[in-house]
mmCIF file of C-alpha atoms and ligand atoms in Angstrom:
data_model
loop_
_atom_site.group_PDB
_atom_site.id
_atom_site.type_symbol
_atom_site.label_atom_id
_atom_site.label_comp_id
_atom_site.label_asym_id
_atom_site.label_seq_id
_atom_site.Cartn_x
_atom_site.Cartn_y
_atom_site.Cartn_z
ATOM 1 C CA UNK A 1 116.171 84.605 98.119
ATOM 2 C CA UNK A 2 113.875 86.943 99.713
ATOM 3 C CA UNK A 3 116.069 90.689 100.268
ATOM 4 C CA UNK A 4 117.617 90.469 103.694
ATOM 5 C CA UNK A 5 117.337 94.706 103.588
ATOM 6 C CA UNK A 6 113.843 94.603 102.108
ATOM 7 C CA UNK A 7 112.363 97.577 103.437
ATOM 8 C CA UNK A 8 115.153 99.611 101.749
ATOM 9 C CA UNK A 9 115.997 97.760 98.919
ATOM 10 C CA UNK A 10 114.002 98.716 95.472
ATOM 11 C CA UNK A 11 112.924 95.298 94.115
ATOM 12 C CA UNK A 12 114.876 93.052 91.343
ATOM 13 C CA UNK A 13 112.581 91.224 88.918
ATOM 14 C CA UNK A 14 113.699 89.231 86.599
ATOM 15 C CA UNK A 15 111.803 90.437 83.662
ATOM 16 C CA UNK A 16 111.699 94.587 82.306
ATOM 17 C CA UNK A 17 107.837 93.550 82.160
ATOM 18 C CA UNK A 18 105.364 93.389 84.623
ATOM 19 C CA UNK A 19 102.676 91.145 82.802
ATOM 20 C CA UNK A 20 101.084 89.222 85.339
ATOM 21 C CA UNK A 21 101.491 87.274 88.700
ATOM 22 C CA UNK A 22 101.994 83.803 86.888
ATOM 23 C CA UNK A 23 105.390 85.157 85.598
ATOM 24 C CA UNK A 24 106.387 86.009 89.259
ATOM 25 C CA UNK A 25 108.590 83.650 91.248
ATOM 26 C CA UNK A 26 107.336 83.765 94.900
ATOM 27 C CA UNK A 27 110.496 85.869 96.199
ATOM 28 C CA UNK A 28 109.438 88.518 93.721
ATOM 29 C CA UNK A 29 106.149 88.032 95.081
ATOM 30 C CA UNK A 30 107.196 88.545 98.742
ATOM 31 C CA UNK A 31 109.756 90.986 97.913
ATOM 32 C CA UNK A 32 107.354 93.856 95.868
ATOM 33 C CA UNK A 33 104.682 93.167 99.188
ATOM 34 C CA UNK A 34 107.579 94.023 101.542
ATOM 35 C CA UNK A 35 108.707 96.695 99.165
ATOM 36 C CA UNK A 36 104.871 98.202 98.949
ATOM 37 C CA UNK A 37 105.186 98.316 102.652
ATOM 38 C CA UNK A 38 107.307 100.285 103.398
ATOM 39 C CA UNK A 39 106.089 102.673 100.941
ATOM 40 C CA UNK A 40 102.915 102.486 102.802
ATOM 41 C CA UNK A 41 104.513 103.456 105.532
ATOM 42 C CA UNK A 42 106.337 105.831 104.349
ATOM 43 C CA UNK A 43 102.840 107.785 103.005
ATOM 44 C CA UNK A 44 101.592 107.078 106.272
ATOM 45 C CA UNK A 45 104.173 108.644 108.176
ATOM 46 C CA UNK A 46 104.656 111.589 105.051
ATOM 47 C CA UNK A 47 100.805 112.919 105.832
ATOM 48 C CA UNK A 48 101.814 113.495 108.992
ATOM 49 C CA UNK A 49 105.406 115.638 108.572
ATOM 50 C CA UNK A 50 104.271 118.346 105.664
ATOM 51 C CA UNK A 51 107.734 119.293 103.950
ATOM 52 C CA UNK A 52 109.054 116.314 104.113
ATOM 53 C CA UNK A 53 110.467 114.389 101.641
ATOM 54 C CA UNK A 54 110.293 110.586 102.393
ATOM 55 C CA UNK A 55 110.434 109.090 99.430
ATOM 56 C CA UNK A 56 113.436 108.255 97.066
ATOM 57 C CA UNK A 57 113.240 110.347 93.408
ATOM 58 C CA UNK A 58 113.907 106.982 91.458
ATOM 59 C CA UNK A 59 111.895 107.587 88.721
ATOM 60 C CA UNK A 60 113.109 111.703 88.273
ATOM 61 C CA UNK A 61 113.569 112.459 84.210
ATOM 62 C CA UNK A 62 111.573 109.599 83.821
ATOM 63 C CA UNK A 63 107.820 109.340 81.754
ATOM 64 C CA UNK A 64 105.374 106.959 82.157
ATOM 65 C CA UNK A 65 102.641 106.952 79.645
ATOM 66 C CA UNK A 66 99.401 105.485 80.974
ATOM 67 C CA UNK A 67 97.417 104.221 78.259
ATOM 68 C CA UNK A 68 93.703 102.985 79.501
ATOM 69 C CA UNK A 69 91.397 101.287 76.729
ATOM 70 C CA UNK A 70 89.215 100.742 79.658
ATOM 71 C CA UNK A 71 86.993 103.191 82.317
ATOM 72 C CA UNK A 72 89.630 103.007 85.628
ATOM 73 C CA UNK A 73 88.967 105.283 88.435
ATOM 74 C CA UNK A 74 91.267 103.844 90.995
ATOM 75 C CA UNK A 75 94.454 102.225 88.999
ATOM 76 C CA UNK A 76 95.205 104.644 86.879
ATOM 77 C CA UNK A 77 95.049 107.161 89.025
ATOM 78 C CA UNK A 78 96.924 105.525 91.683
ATOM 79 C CA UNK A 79 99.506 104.633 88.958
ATOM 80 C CA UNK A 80 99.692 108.947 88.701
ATOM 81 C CA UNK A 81 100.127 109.261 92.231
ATOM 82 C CA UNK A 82 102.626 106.605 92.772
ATOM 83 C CA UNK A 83 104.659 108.221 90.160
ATOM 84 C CA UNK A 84 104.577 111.712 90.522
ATOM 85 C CA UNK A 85 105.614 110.231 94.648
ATOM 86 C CA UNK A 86 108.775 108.524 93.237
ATOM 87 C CA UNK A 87 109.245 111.747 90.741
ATOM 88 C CA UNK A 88 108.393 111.307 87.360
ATOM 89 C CA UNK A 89 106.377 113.104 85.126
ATOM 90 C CA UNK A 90 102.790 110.942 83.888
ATOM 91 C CA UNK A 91 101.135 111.570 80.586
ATOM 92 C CA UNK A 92 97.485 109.966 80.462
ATOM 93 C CA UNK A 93 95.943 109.001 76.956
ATOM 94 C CA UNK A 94 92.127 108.849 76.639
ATOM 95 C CA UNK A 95 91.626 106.387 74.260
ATOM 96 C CA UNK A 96 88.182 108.362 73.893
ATOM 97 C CA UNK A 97 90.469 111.689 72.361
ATOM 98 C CA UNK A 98 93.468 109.429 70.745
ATOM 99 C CA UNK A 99 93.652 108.715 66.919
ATOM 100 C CA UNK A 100 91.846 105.260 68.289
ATOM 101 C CA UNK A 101 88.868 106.663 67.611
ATOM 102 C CA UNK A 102 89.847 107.067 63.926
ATOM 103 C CA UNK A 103 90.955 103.525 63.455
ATOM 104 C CA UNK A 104 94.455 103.089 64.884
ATOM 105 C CA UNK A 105 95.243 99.781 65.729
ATOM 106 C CA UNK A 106 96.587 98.798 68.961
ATOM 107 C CA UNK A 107 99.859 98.042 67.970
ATOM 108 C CA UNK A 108 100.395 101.637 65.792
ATOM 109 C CA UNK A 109 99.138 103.359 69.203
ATOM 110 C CA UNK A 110 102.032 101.943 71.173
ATOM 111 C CA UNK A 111 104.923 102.309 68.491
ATOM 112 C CA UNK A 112 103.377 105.751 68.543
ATOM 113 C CA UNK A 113 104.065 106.380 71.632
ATOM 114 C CA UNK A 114 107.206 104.302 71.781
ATOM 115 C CA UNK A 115 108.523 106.715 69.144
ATOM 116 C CA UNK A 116 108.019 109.486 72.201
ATOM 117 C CA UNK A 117 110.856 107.733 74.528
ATOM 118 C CA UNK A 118 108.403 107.034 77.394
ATOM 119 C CA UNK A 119 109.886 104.629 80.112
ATOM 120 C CA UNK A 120 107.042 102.532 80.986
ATOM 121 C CA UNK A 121 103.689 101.857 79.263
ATOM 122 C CA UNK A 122 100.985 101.020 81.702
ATOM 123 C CA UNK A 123 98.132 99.439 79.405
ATOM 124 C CA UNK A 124 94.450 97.924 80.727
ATOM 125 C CA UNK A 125 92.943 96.754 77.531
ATOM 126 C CA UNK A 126 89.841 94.717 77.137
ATOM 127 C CA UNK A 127 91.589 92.176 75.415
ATOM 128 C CA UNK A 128 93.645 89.071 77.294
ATOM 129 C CA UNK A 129 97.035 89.244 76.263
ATOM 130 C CA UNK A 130 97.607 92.855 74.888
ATOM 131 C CA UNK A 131 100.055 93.928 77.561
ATOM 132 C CA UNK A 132 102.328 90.399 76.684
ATOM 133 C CA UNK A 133 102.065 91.889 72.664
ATOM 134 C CA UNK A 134 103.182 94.973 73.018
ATOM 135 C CA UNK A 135 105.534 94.237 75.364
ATOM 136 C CA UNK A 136 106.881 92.474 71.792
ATOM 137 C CA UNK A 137 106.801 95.578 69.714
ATOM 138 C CA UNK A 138 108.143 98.602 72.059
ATOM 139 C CA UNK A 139 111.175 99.636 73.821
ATOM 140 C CA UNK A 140 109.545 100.884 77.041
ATOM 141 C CA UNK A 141 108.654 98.845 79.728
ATOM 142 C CA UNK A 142 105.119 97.270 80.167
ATOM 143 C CA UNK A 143 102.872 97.323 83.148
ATOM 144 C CA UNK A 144 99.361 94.863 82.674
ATOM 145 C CA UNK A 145 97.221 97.051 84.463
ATOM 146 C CA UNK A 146 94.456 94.895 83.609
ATOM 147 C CA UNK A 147 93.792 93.216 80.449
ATOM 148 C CA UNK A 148 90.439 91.329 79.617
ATOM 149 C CA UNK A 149 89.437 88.391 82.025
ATOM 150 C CA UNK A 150 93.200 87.439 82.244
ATOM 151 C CA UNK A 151 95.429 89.125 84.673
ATOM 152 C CA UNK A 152 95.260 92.303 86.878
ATOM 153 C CA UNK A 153 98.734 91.714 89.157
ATOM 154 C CA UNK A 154 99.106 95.025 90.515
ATOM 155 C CA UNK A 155 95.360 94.623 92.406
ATOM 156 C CA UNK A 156 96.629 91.099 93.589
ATOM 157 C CA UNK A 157 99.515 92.511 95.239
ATOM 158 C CA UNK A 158 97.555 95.445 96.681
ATOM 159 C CA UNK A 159 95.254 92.803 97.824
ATOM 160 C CA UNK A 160 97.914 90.943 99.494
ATOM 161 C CA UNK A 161 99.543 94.013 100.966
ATOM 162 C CA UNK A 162 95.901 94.649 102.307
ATOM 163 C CA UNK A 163 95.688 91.358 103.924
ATOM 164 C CA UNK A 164 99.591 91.247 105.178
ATOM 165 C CA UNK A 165 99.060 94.584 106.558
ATOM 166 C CA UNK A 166 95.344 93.847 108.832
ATOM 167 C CA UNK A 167 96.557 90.165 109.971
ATOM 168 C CA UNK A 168 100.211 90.121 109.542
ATOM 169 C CA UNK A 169 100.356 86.909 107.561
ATOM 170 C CA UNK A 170 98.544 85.372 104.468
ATOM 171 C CA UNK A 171 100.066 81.692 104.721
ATOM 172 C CA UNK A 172 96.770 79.519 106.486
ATOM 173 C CA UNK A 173 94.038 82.254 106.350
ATOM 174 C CA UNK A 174 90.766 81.091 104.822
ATOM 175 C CA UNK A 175 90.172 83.391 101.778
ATOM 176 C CA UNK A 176 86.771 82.895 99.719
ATOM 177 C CA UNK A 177 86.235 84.440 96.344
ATOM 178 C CA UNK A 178 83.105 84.823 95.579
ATOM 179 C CA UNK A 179 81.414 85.962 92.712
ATOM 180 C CA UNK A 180 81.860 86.526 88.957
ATOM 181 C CA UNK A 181 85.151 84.427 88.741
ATOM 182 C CA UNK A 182 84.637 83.171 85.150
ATOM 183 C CA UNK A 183 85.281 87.392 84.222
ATOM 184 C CA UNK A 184 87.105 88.620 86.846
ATOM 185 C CA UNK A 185 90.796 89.363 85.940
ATOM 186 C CA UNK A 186 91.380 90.126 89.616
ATOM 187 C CA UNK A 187 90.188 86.446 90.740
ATOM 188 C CA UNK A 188 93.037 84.975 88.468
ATOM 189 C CA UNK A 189 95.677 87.349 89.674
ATOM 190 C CA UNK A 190 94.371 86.344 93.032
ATOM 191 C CA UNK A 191 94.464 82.855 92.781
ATOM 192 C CA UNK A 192 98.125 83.066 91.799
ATOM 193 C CA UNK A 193 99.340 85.101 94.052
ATOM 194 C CA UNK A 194 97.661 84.178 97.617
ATOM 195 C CA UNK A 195 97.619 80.528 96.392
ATOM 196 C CA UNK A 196 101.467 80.632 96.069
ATOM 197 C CA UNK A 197 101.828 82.621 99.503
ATOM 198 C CA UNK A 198 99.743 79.997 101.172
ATOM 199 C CA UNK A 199 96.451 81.161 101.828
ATOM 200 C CA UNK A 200 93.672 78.148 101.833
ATOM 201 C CA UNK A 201 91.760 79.361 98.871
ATOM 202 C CA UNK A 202 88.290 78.728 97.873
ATOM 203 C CA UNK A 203 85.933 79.953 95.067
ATOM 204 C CA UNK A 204 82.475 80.607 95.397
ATOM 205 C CA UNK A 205 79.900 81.365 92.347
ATOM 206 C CA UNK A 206 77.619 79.973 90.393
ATOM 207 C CA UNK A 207 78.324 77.747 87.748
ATOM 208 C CA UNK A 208 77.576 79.588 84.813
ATOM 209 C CA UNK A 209 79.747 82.361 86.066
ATOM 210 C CA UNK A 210 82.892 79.616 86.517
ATOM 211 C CA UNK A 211 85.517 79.818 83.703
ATOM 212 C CA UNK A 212 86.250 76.097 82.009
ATOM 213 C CA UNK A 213 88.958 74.521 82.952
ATOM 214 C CA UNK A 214 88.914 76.082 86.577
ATOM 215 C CA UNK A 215 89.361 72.957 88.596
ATOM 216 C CA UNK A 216 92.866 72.761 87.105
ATOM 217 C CA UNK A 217 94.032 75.315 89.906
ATOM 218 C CA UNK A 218 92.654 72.655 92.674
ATOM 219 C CA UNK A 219 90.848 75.178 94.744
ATOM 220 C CA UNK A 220 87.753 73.847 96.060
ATOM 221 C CA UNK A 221 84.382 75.105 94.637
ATOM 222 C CA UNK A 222 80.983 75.969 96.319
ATOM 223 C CA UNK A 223 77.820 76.959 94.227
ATOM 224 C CA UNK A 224 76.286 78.356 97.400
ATOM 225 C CA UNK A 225 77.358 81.413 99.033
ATOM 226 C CA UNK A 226 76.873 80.234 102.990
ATOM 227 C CA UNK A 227 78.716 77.398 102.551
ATOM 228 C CA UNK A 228 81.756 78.929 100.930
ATOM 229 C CA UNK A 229 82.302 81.478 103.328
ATOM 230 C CA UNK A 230 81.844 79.076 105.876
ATOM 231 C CA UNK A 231 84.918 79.606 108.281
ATOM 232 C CA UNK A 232 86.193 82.383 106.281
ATOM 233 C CA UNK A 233 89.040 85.114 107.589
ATOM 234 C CA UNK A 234 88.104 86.877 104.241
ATOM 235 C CA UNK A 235 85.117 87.055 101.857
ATOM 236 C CA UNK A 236 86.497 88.684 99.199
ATOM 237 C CA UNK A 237 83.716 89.713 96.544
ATOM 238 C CA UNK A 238 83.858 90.156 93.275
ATOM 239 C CA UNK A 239 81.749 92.599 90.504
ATOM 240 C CA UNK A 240 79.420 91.393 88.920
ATOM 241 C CA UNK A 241 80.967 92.627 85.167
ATOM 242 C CA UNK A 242 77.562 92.380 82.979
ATOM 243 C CA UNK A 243 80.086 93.955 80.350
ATOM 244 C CA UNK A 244 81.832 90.939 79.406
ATOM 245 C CA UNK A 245 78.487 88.609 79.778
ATOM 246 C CA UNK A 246 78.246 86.449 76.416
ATOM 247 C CA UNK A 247 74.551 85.615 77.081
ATOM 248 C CA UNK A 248 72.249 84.970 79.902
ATOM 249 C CA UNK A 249 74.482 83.933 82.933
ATOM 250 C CA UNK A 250 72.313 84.714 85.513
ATOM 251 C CA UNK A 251 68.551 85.022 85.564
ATOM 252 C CA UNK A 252 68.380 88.238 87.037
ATOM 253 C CA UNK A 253 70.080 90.468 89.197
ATOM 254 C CA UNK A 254 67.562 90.519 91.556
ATOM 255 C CA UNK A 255 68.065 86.904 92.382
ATOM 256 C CA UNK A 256 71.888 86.759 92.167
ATOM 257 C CA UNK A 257 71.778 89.250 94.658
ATOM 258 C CA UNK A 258 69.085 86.559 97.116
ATOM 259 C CA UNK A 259 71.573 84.068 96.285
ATOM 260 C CA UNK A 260 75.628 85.413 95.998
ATOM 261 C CA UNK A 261 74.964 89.161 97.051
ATOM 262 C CA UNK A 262 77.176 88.862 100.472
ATOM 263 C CA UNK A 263 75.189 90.794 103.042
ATOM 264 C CA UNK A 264 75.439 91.140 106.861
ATOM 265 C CA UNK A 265 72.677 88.236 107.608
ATOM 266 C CA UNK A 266 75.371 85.696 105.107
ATOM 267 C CA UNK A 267 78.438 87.474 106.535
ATOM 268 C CA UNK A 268 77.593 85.641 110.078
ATOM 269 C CA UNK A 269 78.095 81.951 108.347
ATOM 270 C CA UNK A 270 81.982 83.133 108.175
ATOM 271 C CA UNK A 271 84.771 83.153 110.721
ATOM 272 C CA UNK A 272 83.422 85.349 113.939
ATOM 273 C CA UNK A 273 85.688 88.495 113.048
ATOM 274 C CA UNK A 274 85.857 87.937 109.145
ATOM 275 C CA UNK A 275 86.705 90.743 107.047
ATOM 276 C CA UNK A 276 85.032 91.840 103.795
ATOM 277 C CA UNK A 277 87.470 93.040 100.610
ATOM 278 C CA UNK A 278 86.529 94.201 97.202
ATOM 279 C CA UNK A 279 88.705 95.574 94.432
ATOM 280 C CA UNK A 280 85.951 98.601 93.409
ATOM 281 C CA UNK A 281 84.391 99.336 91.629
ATOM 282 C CA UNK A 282 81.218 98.056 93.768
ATOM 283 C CA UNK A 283 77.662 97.390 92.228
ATOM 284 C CA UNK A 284 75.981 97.915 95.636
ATOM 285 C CA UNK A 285 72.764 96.295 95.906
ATOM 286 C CA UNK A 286 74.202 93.295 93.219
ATOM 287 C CA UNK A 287 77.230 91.590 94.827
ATOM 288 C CA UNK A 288 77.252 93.284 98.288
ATOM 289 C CA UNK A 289 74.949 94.921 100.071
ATOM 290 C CA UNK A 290 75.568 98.911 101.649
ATOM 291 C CA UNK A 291 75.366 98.412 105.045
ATOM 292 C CA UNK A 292 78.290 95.636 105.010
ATOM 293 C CA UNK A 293 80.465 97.685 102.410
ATOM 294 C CA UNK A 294 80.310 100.617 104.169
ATOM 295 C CA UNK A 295 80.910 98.443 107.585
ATOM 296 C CA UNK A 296 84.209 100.489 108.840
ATOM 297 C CA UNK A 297 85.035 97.204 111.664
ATOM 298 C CA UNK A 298 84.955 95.137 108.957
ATOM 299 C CA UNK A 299 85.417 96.260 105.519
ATOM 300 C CA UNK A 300 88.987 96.546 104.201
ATOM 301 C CA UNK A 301 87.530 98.416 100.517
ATOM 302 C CA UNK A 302 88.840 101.556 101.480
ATOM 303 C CA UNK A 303 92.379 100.525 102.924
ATOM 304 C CA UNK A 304 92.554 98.373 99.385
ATOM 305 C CA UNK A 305 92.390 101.670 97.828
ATOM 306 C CA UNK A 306 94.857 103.374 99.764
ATOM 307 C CA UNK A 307 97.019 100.735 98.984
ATOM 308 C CA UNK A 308 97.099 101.495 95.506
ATOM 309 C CA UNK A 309 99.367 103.811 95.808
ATOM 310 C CA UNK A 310 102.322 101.868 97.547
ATOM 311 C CA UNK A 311 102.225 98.670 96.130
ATOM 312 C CA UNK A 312 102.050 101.252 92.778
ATOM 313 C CA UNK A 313 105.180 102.897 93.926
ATOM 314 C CA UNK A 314 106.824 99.538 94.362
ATOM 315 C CA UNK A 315 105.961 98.235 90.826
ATOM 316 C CA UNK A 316 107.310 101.465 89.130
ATOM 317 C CA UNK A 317 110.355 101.633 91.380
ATOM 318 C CA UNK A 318 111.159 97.501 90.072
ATOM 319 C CA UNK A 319 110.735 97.889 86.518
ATOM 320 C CA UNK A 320 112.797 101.312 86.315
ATOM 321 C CA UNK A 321 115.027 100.004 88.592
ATOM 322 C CA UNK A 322 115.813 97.021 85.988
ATOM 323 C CA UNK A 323 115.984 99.832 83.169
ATOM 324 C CA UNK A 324 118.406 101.499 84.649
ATOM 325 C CA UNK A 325 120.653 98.922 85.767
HETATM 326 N N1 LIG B 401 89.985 97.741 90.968
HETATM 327 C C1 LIG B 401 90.117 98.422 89.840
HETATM 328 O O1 LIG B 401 90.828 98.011 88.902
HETATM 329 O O2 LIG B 401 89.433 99.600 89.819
HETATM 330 P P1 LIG B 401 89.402 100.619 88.599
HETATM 331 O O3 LIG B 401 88.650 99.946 87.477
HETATM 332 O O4 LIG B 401 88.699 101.845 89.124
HETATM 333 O O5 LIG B 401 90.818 100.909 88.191
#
């Protein structure tokens, strides 16, 4: 059952865990988006009345470690910000200055920091599955906030919040994602999430950048950039991540950018008033060109960002919420 008081009820998921979107049901789903929001709102509406106190103090006494085995600009600082909102205190480990460096396996850094009492462990690790394993060894809560080319749910539902937020629906809008699907963790969370709300998905890339097996989530597939944003309410494009590349996917980036790099001349093969989305960070000049980035009528990059923050607050305020209960 999706809440009947959403907008001022704090979520209930069924797991202490928030792993990825495949382990959501689709009132979960609906419910955090509803839940994020509000909170959006609520910042909205809190930038404008200084002194004011909008939010509730959910997570007060309570620690959240975030623990980032991978460079983050945006989550992990909008995991900070969401938390400090709700207020509770943030501790951020640089893998770079933690006893990592000196050999420390993954699974001694967490019971490490389990030992400390925090409440929730937000992990992005390069390796698929790390957040589901230490959510095996540790006491605290754990929050995937992205791990390898698996699952990156808090982005999704930013994503989705994004979308809900500029057309008021995602049920029947024609979404393409384009790009680097075979690594992009964000594609997968995507595909979950505004596949089970109803969007008409489709995936655009080239083959060698298509992860096996991909046809089992029945999307269709287009190998040519025009032709999969044909008719699109939403080209969302993905990074080109030349850091998980296992050999020579693409000839150059010179030419993936002639042939996927979305750009304003492309852009007109999609729906007339179709709006561009990326989840940052952007290689400008690889998958997406400057001028139709920085396009403020039609780029949603920087309201993605901003919405960080609430769908953030939403995701902490759940999983405490089912600690303290
Ligand atoms: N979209 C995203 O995950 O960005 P960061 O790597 O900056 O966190």
């Amino acid at each position: 059952m999706i809440n009947k008081d959403k907008n001022n009820t704090p979520v209930k998921l069924s797991s202490k865990h928030l792993l990825g979107i495949e382990n959501l049901n689709s009132d979960e789903m609906l419910n955090l988006i509803e839940r994020s929001d509000h909170f959006a709102n609520l910042i909205t509406k809190d930038s404008n009345q200084i002194n004011t106190n909008n939010f509730s103090t959910i997570l007060s006494g309570k620690t959240i470690i975030n623990l980032f085995f991978e460079s983050s600009t945006r989550t992990r600082v909008s995991f900070e910000v969401a938390c400090k909102k709700l207020g509770g205190s943030v501790l951020n480990i640089s893998v770079s200055g933690s006893s990592v460096k000196k050999g420390e396996t993954l699974i001694d850094t967490a019971t490490t920091l389990n030992a400390m009492n925090p409440d929730i462990l937000v992990i992005r690790h390069h390796a698929a599955g790390a957040p589901l394993l230490l959510s095996k060894f540790i006491d605290a809560s754990v929050i995937n906030a992205g791990d390898g080319r698996h699952e990156h749910p808090t982005q999704a539902l930013l994503d989705a919040l994004t979308i809900k937020r500029r057309f008021g629906k995602i049920a029947g809008l024609n979404i393409s994602i384009c790009g680097d699907i075979a690594n992009s963790r964000v594609a997968r969370s995507n595909m979950y999430l505004l596949g089970s709300l109803g969007a008409n998905l489709c995936l655009v890339s080239p083959s060698t950048l298509l992860p096996s097996k991909i046809e089992n989530f029945g999307f269709p597939i287009f190998n040519d950039l025009e032709e999969g944003i044909h008719n699109a309410d939403i080209v969302m494009m993905l990074r080109l991540q030349k850091e998980r590349f296992q050999g020579k996917e693409i000839p150059s980036q010179h030419e993936y950018y002639n042939l996927f790099g979305l750009d304003n001349k492309k852009l007109k093969k999609s729906a007339p008033n179709a709006l561009i989305m990326h989840p940052g960070p952007m290689n400008r000049g690889v998958e997406i060109d400057s001028i139709t980035a920085d396009d403020d009528e039609r780029s949603l990059i920087t309201t993605q960002v901003e919405m960080g923050v609430a769908t953030r607050m939403a995701c902490l305020e759940a999983i405490i919420q089912n600690r303290v209960l």
